[in-house]
CSV table of C-alpha atoms and ligand atoms in Angstrom, one decimal:
chain,number,residue,atom,x,y,z
A,208,MET,CA,-1.0,129.9,64.0
A,209,ARG,CA,0.3,132.6,66.3
A,210,LEU,CA,-2.5,135.1,66.8
A,211,GLU,CA,-1.9,138.4,69.4
A,212,ALA,CA,-4.7,140.3,70.6
A,213,GLU,CA,-5.1,143.5,71.2
A,214,GLU,CA,-9.3,143.4,70.8
A,215,THR,CA,-10.5,143.6,75.0
A,216,GLY,CA,-14.1,142.5,75.9
A,217,HIS,CA,-15.6,139.3,74.5
A,218,ARG,CA,-14.1,139.7,71.2
A,219,GLY,CA,-10.5,139.7,73.0
A,220,ARG,CA,-11.5,136.4,74.7
A,221,ALA,CA,-13.1,135.1,71.4
A,222,LEU,CA,-9.8,136.0,69.6
A,223,ARG,CA,-7.3,135.1,72.4
A,224,GLY,CA,-9.6,131.5,72.5
A,225,ALA,CA,-8.6,130.9,68.8
A,226,ALA,CA,-5.1,132.1,69.5
A,227,ARG,CA,-5.3,128.8,72.3
A,228,ALA,CA,-6.8,126.6,69.9
A,229,GLY,CA,-4.5,127.9,66.6
A,230,MET,CA,-1.3,127.0,68.7
A,231,PHE,CA,-2.4,123.3,70.7
A,232,ALA,CA,-5.5,122.2,67.8
A,233,TRP,CA,-5.7,123.4,65.0
A,234,PRO,CA,-3.9,120.2,62.3
A,235,GLN,CA,-3.5,122.8,59.7
A,236,GLU,CA,-2.3,127.0,59.9
A,237,ALA,CA,-5.1,129.1,58.9
A,238,ALA,CA,-3.3,130.5,55.9
A,239,ALA,CA,-3.2,127.2,54.3
A,240,VAL,CA,-6.7,126.1,55.0
A,241,VAL,CA,-7.8,129.0,52.8
A,242,GLU,CA,-5.1,127.9,50.0
A,243,GLU,CA,-6.5,125.2,50.3
A,244,GLY,CA,-10.2,126.8,49.4
A,245,GLY,CA,-11.3,125.8,53.3
A,246,ARG,CA,-13.5,127.4,55.5
A,247,LEU,CA,-11.7,129.1,58.6
A,248,THR,CA,-14.9,128.2,60.5
A,249,ASP,CA,-14.3,124.7,60.7
A,250,LEU,CA,-11.5,125.3,62.7
A,251,TRP,CA,-12.2,124.8,66.1
A,252,ARG,CA,-13.2,128.3,68.0
A,253,VAL,CA,-13.1,130.1,65.0
A,254,GLY,CA,-16.8,131.7,64.8
A,255,PRO,CA,-17.5,134.0,61.4
A,256,TRP,CA,-16.2,137.3,63.4
A,257,VAL,CA,-12.9,136.0,64.3
A,258,ALA,CA,-12.6,134.5,60.5
A,259,ARG,CA,-13.3,137.5,58.9
A,260,THR,CA,-10.6,139.1,61.4
A,261,ILE,CA,-8.1,136.5,60.4
A,262,GLU,CA,-8.8,136.8,56.9
A,263,GLY,CA,-8.4,140.9,57.5
A,264,TYR,CA,-4.5,139.6,58.9
A,265,LEU,CA,-3.5,137.3,56.3
A,266,ALA,CA,-4.3,140.5,53.7
A,267,ASP,CA,-2.7,142.2,55.4
A,268,PRO,CA,-0.3,141.2,58.0
A,269,PRO,CA,-0.5,143.2,60.8
A,270,ASP,CA,3.3,144.0,62.5
A,271,VAL,CA,3.4,141.0,65.6
A,272,PRO,CA,5.9,141.7,68.5
A,273,ASP,CA,7.8,138.6,69.5
A,274,PRO,CA,6.0,136.6,72.2
A,275,PRO,CA,6.9,137.0,75.6
A,276,PRO,CA,9.5,134.4,76.9
A,277,ALA,CA,6.8,132.7,78.7
A,278,ARG,CA,5.2,131.4,75.0
A,279,ARG,CA,8.8,131.0,73.1
A,280,GLY,CA,9.6,127.7,72.2
A,281,PHE,CA,6.2,125.7,71.4
A,282,LEU,CA,5.4,123.6,68.7
A,283,THR,CA,2.5,124.3,67.0
A,284,ARG,CA,0.0,121.3,66.4
A,285,ALA,CA,-0.1,122.6,62.1
A,286,GLU,CA,3.6,122.4,63.2
A,287,VAL,CA,3.6,119.4,65.1
A,288,VAL,CA,1.5,117.2,61.7
A,289,ALA,CA,3.6,118.6,59.3
A,290,THR,CA,6.9,117.0,61.2
A,291,LEU,CA,4.9,113.4,61.3
A,292,ALA,CA,4.1,113.3,58.0
A,293,GLY,CA,7.1,112.1,57.1
A,294,HIS,CA,8.0,110.2,59.9
A,295,ASP,CA,4.7,107.6,60.2
A,296,ASP,CA,8.0,105.2,61.3
A,297,TRP,CA,8.1,106.9,64.8
A,298,ARG,CA,3.9,106.8,65.3
A,299,THR,CA,3.8,103.0,65.1
A,300,ALA,CA,6.8,101.9,66.8
A,301,VAL,CA,5.9,103.9,69.8
A,302,ARG,CA,5.2,101.6,72.2
A,303,ALA,CA,4.8,102.9,75.5
A,304,ASP,CA,3.3,106.2,77.3
A,305,LEU,CA,5.6,106.7,80.1
A,306,GLN,CA,3.2,109.4,82.4
A,307,MET,CA,-0.5,110.1,82.7
A,308,HIS,CA,-2.5,110.1,85.5
A,309,THR,CA,-5.6,108.2,86.9
A,310,THR,CA,-8.4,109.3,89.7
A,311,HIS,CA,-5.3,107.5,92.1
A,312,SER,CA,-4.4,111.4,92.5
A,313,ASP,CA,-5.4,114.1,90.0
A,314,GLY,CA,-6.5,112.7,87.0
A,315,LYS,CA,-10.0,112.6,85.4
A,316,ALA,CA,-10.3,108.8,84.7
A,317,THR,CA,-10.0,105.5,86.5
A,318,LEU,CA,-6.8,103.5,86.2
A,319,ARG,CA,-9.3,100.6,84.5
A,320,GLU,CA,-9.8,103.5,81.8
A,321,MET,CA,-6.8,105.4,81.1
A,322,ALA,CA,-5.8,101.1,80.4
A,323,GLU,CA,-8.4,100.5,78.6
A,324,ALA,CA,-7.8,103.9,76.1
A,325,SER,CA,-4.3,103.4,75.9
A,326,ALA,CA,-5.0,99.7,74.8
A,327,ALA,CA,-6.7,101.4,72.0
A,328,LEU,CA,-4.2,103.7,71.4
A,329,GLY,CA,-2.1,100.5,70.7
A,330,TYR,CA,0.4,101.0,73.4
A,331,GLU,CA,2.2,97.7,74.7
A,332,TYR,CA,3.2,99.2,77.9
A,333,VAL,CA,2.1,101.9,79.9
A,334,GLY,CA,3.6,103.6,82.7
A,335,ILE,CA,1.0,104.9,85.6
A,336,THR,CA,2.7,107.9,87.3
A,337,ASP,CA,0.1,109.2,90.0
A,338,HIS,CA,1.9,112.1,92.7
A,339,SER,CA,3.3,111.3,95.8
A,340,LYS,CA,2.5,112.6,99.1
A,341,GLY,CA,4.4,115.4,98.7
A,342,LEU,CA,2.0,117.4,96.7
A,343,PRO,CA,-1.3,117.1,98.9
A,344,ILE,CA,-3.1,119.7,96.1
A,345,ALA,CA,-3.0,116.7,93.7
A,346,ARG,CA,-3.8,114.1,96.0
A,347,GLY,CA,-0.1,112.8,96.1
A,348,MET,CA,-0.6,109.5,97.5
A,349,ASP,CA,2.0,108.1,100.8
A,350,GLU,CA,3.3,104.8,101.0
A,351,GLU,CA,-0.3,103.0,102.3
A,352,ARG,CA,-2.4,104.2,99.2
A,353,LEU,CA,1.0,103.7,96.7
A,354,ALA,CA,0.6,99.8,98.0
A,355,ARG,CA,-3.0,100.0,97.4
A,356,GLN,CA,-2.5,100.8,94.3
A,357,ALA,CA,-0.4,98.0,93.2
A,358,ALA,CA,-2.8,95.9,94.1
A,359,GLU,CA,-4.7,97.4,92.3
A,360,ILE,CA,-2.5,97.5,89.1
A,361,ALA,CA,-1.2,93.8,89.6
A,362,ALA,CA,-4.9,92.5,89.3
A,363,LEU,CA,-6.0,94.8,86.3
A,364,ASN,CA,-2.4,93.3,84.6
A,365,ARG,CA,-4.0,89.7,85.2
A,366,GLU,CA,-7.2,90.3,83.9
A,367,LEU,CA,-6.0,92.1,80.9
A,368,GLU,CA,-3.6,89.1,80.5
A,369,ALA,CA,-6.0,86.8,80.8
A,370,ALA,CA,-8.6,88.7,78.1
A,371,GLY,CA,-5.6,88.6,75.2
A,372,LEU,CA,-5.3,92.4,75.8
A,373,GLY,CA,-2.9,95.1,76.5
A,374,PRO,CA,-0.7,96.7,77.1
A,375,ARG,CA,1.4,95.7,80.4
A,376,VAL,CA,0.8,98.7,83.1
A,377,LEU,CA,4.1,99.5,85.1
A,378,HIS,CA,3.5,100.9,88.4
A,379,SER,CA,5.6,103.8,88.7
A,380,ILE,CA,5.2,107.3,90.4
A,381,GLU,CA,5.9,111.0,89.9
A,382,MET,CA,7.3,111.5,92.9
A,383,ASN,CA,8.0,115.2,94.1
A,384,LEU,CA,11.4,116.4,94.6
A,385,SER,CA,12.4,119.3,97.4
A,386,PRO,CA,14.4,122.0,95.5
A,387,GLU,CA,17.5,119.8,96.9
A,388,GLY,CA,16.6,117.1,95.2
A,389,GLU,CA,15.8,114.6,97.4
A,390,GLY,CA,12.4,112.5,97.6
A,391,ASP,CA,9.4,112.4,99.5
A,392,MET,CA,8.7,108.6,99.5
A,393,GLU,CA,10.0,105.5,101.8
A,394,PRO,CA,12.9,104.1,99.7
A,395,GLU,CA,11.0,100.7,100.7
A,396,ALA,CA,7.8,101.4,98.5
A,397,LEU,CA,9.9,103.5,95.8
A,398,ALA,CA,11.9,99.8,95.4
A,399,GLN,CA,8.7,98.1,94.9
A,400,LEU,CA,7.7,100.2,92.1
A,401,ASP,CA,8.3,99.8,87.9
A,402,LEU,CA,9.8,103.4,87.4
A,403,VAL,CA,9.9,106.1,89.6
A,404,LEU,CA,9.8,109.5,87.6
A,405,GLY,CA,11.2,112.4,90.0
A,406,ALA,CA,9.9,116.5,89.7
A,407,PHE,CA,10.1,119.3,91.3
A,408,HIS,CA,6.9,121.2,92.1
A,409,SER,CA,7.9,124.1,94.2
A,410,GLN,CA,10.1,127.6,93.6
A,411,LEU,CA,9.5,127.5,90.4
A,412,ARG,CA,9.8,131.1,89.7
A,413,LEU,CA,13.0,132.0,90.5
A,414,ALA,CA,15.6,133.2,88.7
A,415,GLU,CA,18.9,131.7,89.4
A,416,ASP,CA,20.5,129.6,88.3
A,417,GLN,CA,19.2,126.2,89.4
A,418,THR,CA,21.7,123.4,88.2
A,419,ASP,CA,23.3,122.4,91.1
A,420,ARG,CA,19.7,121.6,91.8
A,421,TYR,CA,19.4,119.1,88.9
A,422,LEU,CA,22.5,117.8,89.5
A,423,ALA,CA,21.5,117.1,92.9
A,424,GLY,CA,18.3,115.8,90.6
A,425,VAL,CA,19.5,113.5,88.0
A,426,ARG,CA,21.9,111.9,90.8
A,427,ASN,CA,19.5,110.8,93.4
A,428,PRO,CA,19.3,107.2,92.4
A,429,GLN,CA,15.6,106.5,93.8
A,430,VAL,CA,14.7,108.6,90.2
A,431,ASP,CA,14.8,107.1,87.0
A,432,VAL,CA,14.0,109.9,85.2
A,433,LEU,CA,13.6,113.5,85.6
A,434,ALA,CA,9.8,114.6,84.9
A,435,HIS,CA,8.8,117.9,83.6
A,436,PRO,CA,12.8,118.9,83.6
A,437,ARG,CA,12.5,123.1,83.1
A,438,CYS,CA,8.9,123.4,84.9
A,439,ARG,CA,7.5,125.7,82.3
A,440,MET,CA,4.0,126.6,81.5
A,441,TYR,CA,2.3,128.3,78.3
A,442,ASP,CA,2.1,131.8,78.6
A,443,ARG,CA,2.3,131.6,83.0
A,444,ARG,CA,6.1,130.5,83.9
A,445,VAL,CA,8.9,130.2,81.9
A,446,GLY,CA,10.6,127.4,84.4
A,447,LEU,CA,14.2,126.9,85.3
A,448,THR,CA,17.5,128.1,84.2
A,449,ALA,CA,20.6,126.0,84.0
A,450,ASP,CA,23.4,124.6,82.5
A,451,TRP,CA,21.7,122.5,80.8
A,452,GLY,CA,24.9,121.0,79.2
A,453,ARG,CA,25.7,119.8,82.6
A,454,VAL,CA,23.2,118.8,83.7
A,455,PHE,CA,22.6,116.3,80.8
A,456,GLU,CA,26.4,115.2,80.4
A,457,ALA,CA,25.6,114.5,84.5
A,458,ALA,CA,22.6,112.7,83.9
A,459,ALA,CA,24.4,110.6,81.0
A,460,GLU,CA,26.8,109.3,83.7
A,461,VAL,CA,24.7,107.8,85.7
A,462,ASP,CA,22.4,107.1,83.2
A,463,THR,CA,19.3,109.1,84.6
A,464,ALA,CA,16.9,109.8,81.9
A,465,VAL,CA,15.5,112.9,80.9
A,466,GLU,CA,11.9,113.3,80.0
A,467,ILE,CA,9.8,115.2,77.6
A,468,ASP,CA,6.8,115.9,78.8
A,469,ALA,CA,4.0,116.5,76.0
A,470,ASN,CA,2.1,118.1,77.2
A,471,THR,CA,0.8,120.8,74.6
A,472,HIS,CA,1.2,123.5,77.4
A,473,ARG,CA,5.0,122.0,78.7
A,474,GLN,CA,6.5,120.7,76.0
A,475,ASP,CA,9.3,120.4,78.5
A,476,LEU,CA,11.9,119.9,77.4
A,477,ASP,CA,11.8,121.6,74.1
A,478,VAL,CA,13.0,121.1,70.8
A,479,GLU,CA,16.2,123.9,71.9
A,480,LEU,CA,16.9,121.7,75.2
A,481,LEU,CA,16.1,118.4,73.4
A,482,ARG,CA,19.2,119.1,71.0
A,483,VAL,CA,21.7,119.4,74.4
A,484,ALA,CA,20.2,116.1,75.4
A,485,ARG,CA,20.8,114.8,72.2
A,486,ASP,CA,24.2,116.0,72.1
A,487,ALA,CA,25.1,114.6,75.8
A,488,GLY,CA,23.8,111.0,75.1
A,489,VAL,CA,21.4,111.0,77.5
A,490,ARG,CA,18.0,108.8,78.0
A,491,ILE,CA,14.8,110.4,77.0
A,492,SER,CA,11.4,109.5,78.2
A,493,ILE,CA,8.3,110.3,76.6
A,494,GLY,CA,5.0,111.4,78.7
A,495,THR,CA,2.0,112.5,77.7
A,496,ASP,CA,1.3,113.3,81.5
A,497,ALA,CA,-2.2,112.8,80.4
A,498,HIS,CA,-5.8,113.6,83.3
A,499,SER,CA,-7.4,112.2,81.2
A,500,VAL,CA,-8.1,109.8,77.7
A,501,ARG,CA,-8.4,113.0,75.9
A,502,GLU,CA,-4.9,114.3,76.7
A,503,LEU,CA,-2.8,111.2,75.7
A,504,GLY,CA,-3.2,112.7,72.4
A,505,PHE,CA,-0.5,114.7,73.8
A,506,MET,CA,2.6,112.2,72.3
A,507,GLU,CA,2.3,114.0,69.1
A,508,PHE,CA,3.7,116.9,70.7
A,509,GLY,CA,6.1,114.9,72.4
A,510,LEU,CA,7.7,112.2,69.2
A,511,ALA,CA,8.0,115.5,66.8
A,512,GLY,CA,9.6,117.6,69.8
A,513,ALA,CA,12.2,114.4,69.7
A,514,ILE,CA,12.5,114.3,65.9
A,515,ARG,CA,13.2,118.2,65.3
A,516,ALA,CA,15.8,117.6,67.8
A,517,GLY,CA,17.6,114.4,65.9
A,518,ILE,CA,17.1,112.6,69.0
A,519,PRO,CA,18.2,108.4,67.8
A,520,ARG,CA,15.2,106.8,68.5
A,521,GLU,CA,17.8,103.9,70.6
A,522,ARG,CA,17.9,106.5,73.3
A,523,VAL,CA,14.0,107.0,73.6
A,524,LEU,CA,13.0,104.8,76.2
A,525,ASN,CA,9.2,104.5,74.5
A,526,PHE,CA,10.6,102.7,71.1
A,527,GLN,CA,12.4,99.6,73.4
A,528,PRO,CA,10.4,96.3,74.7
A,529,VAL,CA,8.8,96.6,78.5
A,530,GLN,CA,11.8,93.9,79.5
A,531,ASP,CA,14.9,96.6,78.4
A,532,VAL,CA,13.0,99.0,80.3
A,533,LEU,CA,12.6,97.0,83.6
A,534,ALA,CA,16.3,95.8,83.1
A,535,TRP,CA,17.4,99.1,83.1
A,536,THR,CA,15.4,100.2,85.8
A,537,ALA,CA,16.5,97.3,88.0
A,538,SER,CA,20.2,97.3,86.9
A,539,ARG,CA,19.8,100.7,88.5
A,540,ARG,CA,18.1,99.9,91.6
A,541,ARG,CA,20.9,96.9,92.1
A,542,ALA,CA,23.7,99.4,91.0
A,543,SER,CA,22.5,102.0,94.5
A,544,SER,CA,22.4,99.2,96.8
A,545,THR,CA,25.9,98.4,96.6
A,546,SER,CA,27.6,101.7,96.1
A,547,THR,CA,25.6,102.6,99.6
B,243,LIG,ZN1,4.3,117.6,87.2
């Protein structure tokens, strides 16, 4: 449900809270709930006054202006649920979540808690992608802490395997990229990892075309996956612009993957850009970017985006056996060490 709040004060806050919940939490549109004889107050963040307001909107639809750019191109949860309803095979076939954070950087849950929650979701493997040192605000890790995390992951994997439990935990990272597309970690440290995500976290509000930045990012041989490419945030930041056709073609040429960051407030890439990515034939990686156990549930937004854009599942890392993903990153390491 897309609500536009004109009220101020606590009523305005109540409406805006319901509007946010209506976007990303309600499994059904308010109109559909009413049509099926359900109660609006059963929806998250809908009290009696908000319910009456929505009923008023439904009876006499107000003129709703186009949302501002920072709120465009986001799927609602109701759209996601409807999209997945016809694609049970996507849900059952997905083997991995390839972006999540733990208490090693800015996540709320420990490595073990995230791994166990991922096991409960039925994943065969997951990528642990804590931040690198260039992002101190997110407690980014230096090489020494990365090595300690490697030891912890290896021990956890041995324990899970001995107990006959999944998932296999891949040691990955969300490496900070400078606006020039350069990473911030020693090559020897990166060479130990199963998978390297690269992401921009600075100068994200520029209006000028950023194609060169992205070409440098996807051609950086250290980066396997370009994470949350556009860097947009719902209602806060529209994200960067580029000639995306060129960027995705360049990524496809060097076989770097681009990510669907399935966080409800990112949805980056969104459906429109995913269609461009589909036409370029670039590899796709899906990550929830979960910073808590609950946020692992964002996967449905990533799957729905891919389905709506017509991305073939063969192009999505998350549907491949873990051996294939590891063989892909290993071949990229070999190619970059022989070409330099
Ligand atoms: Zn990030």
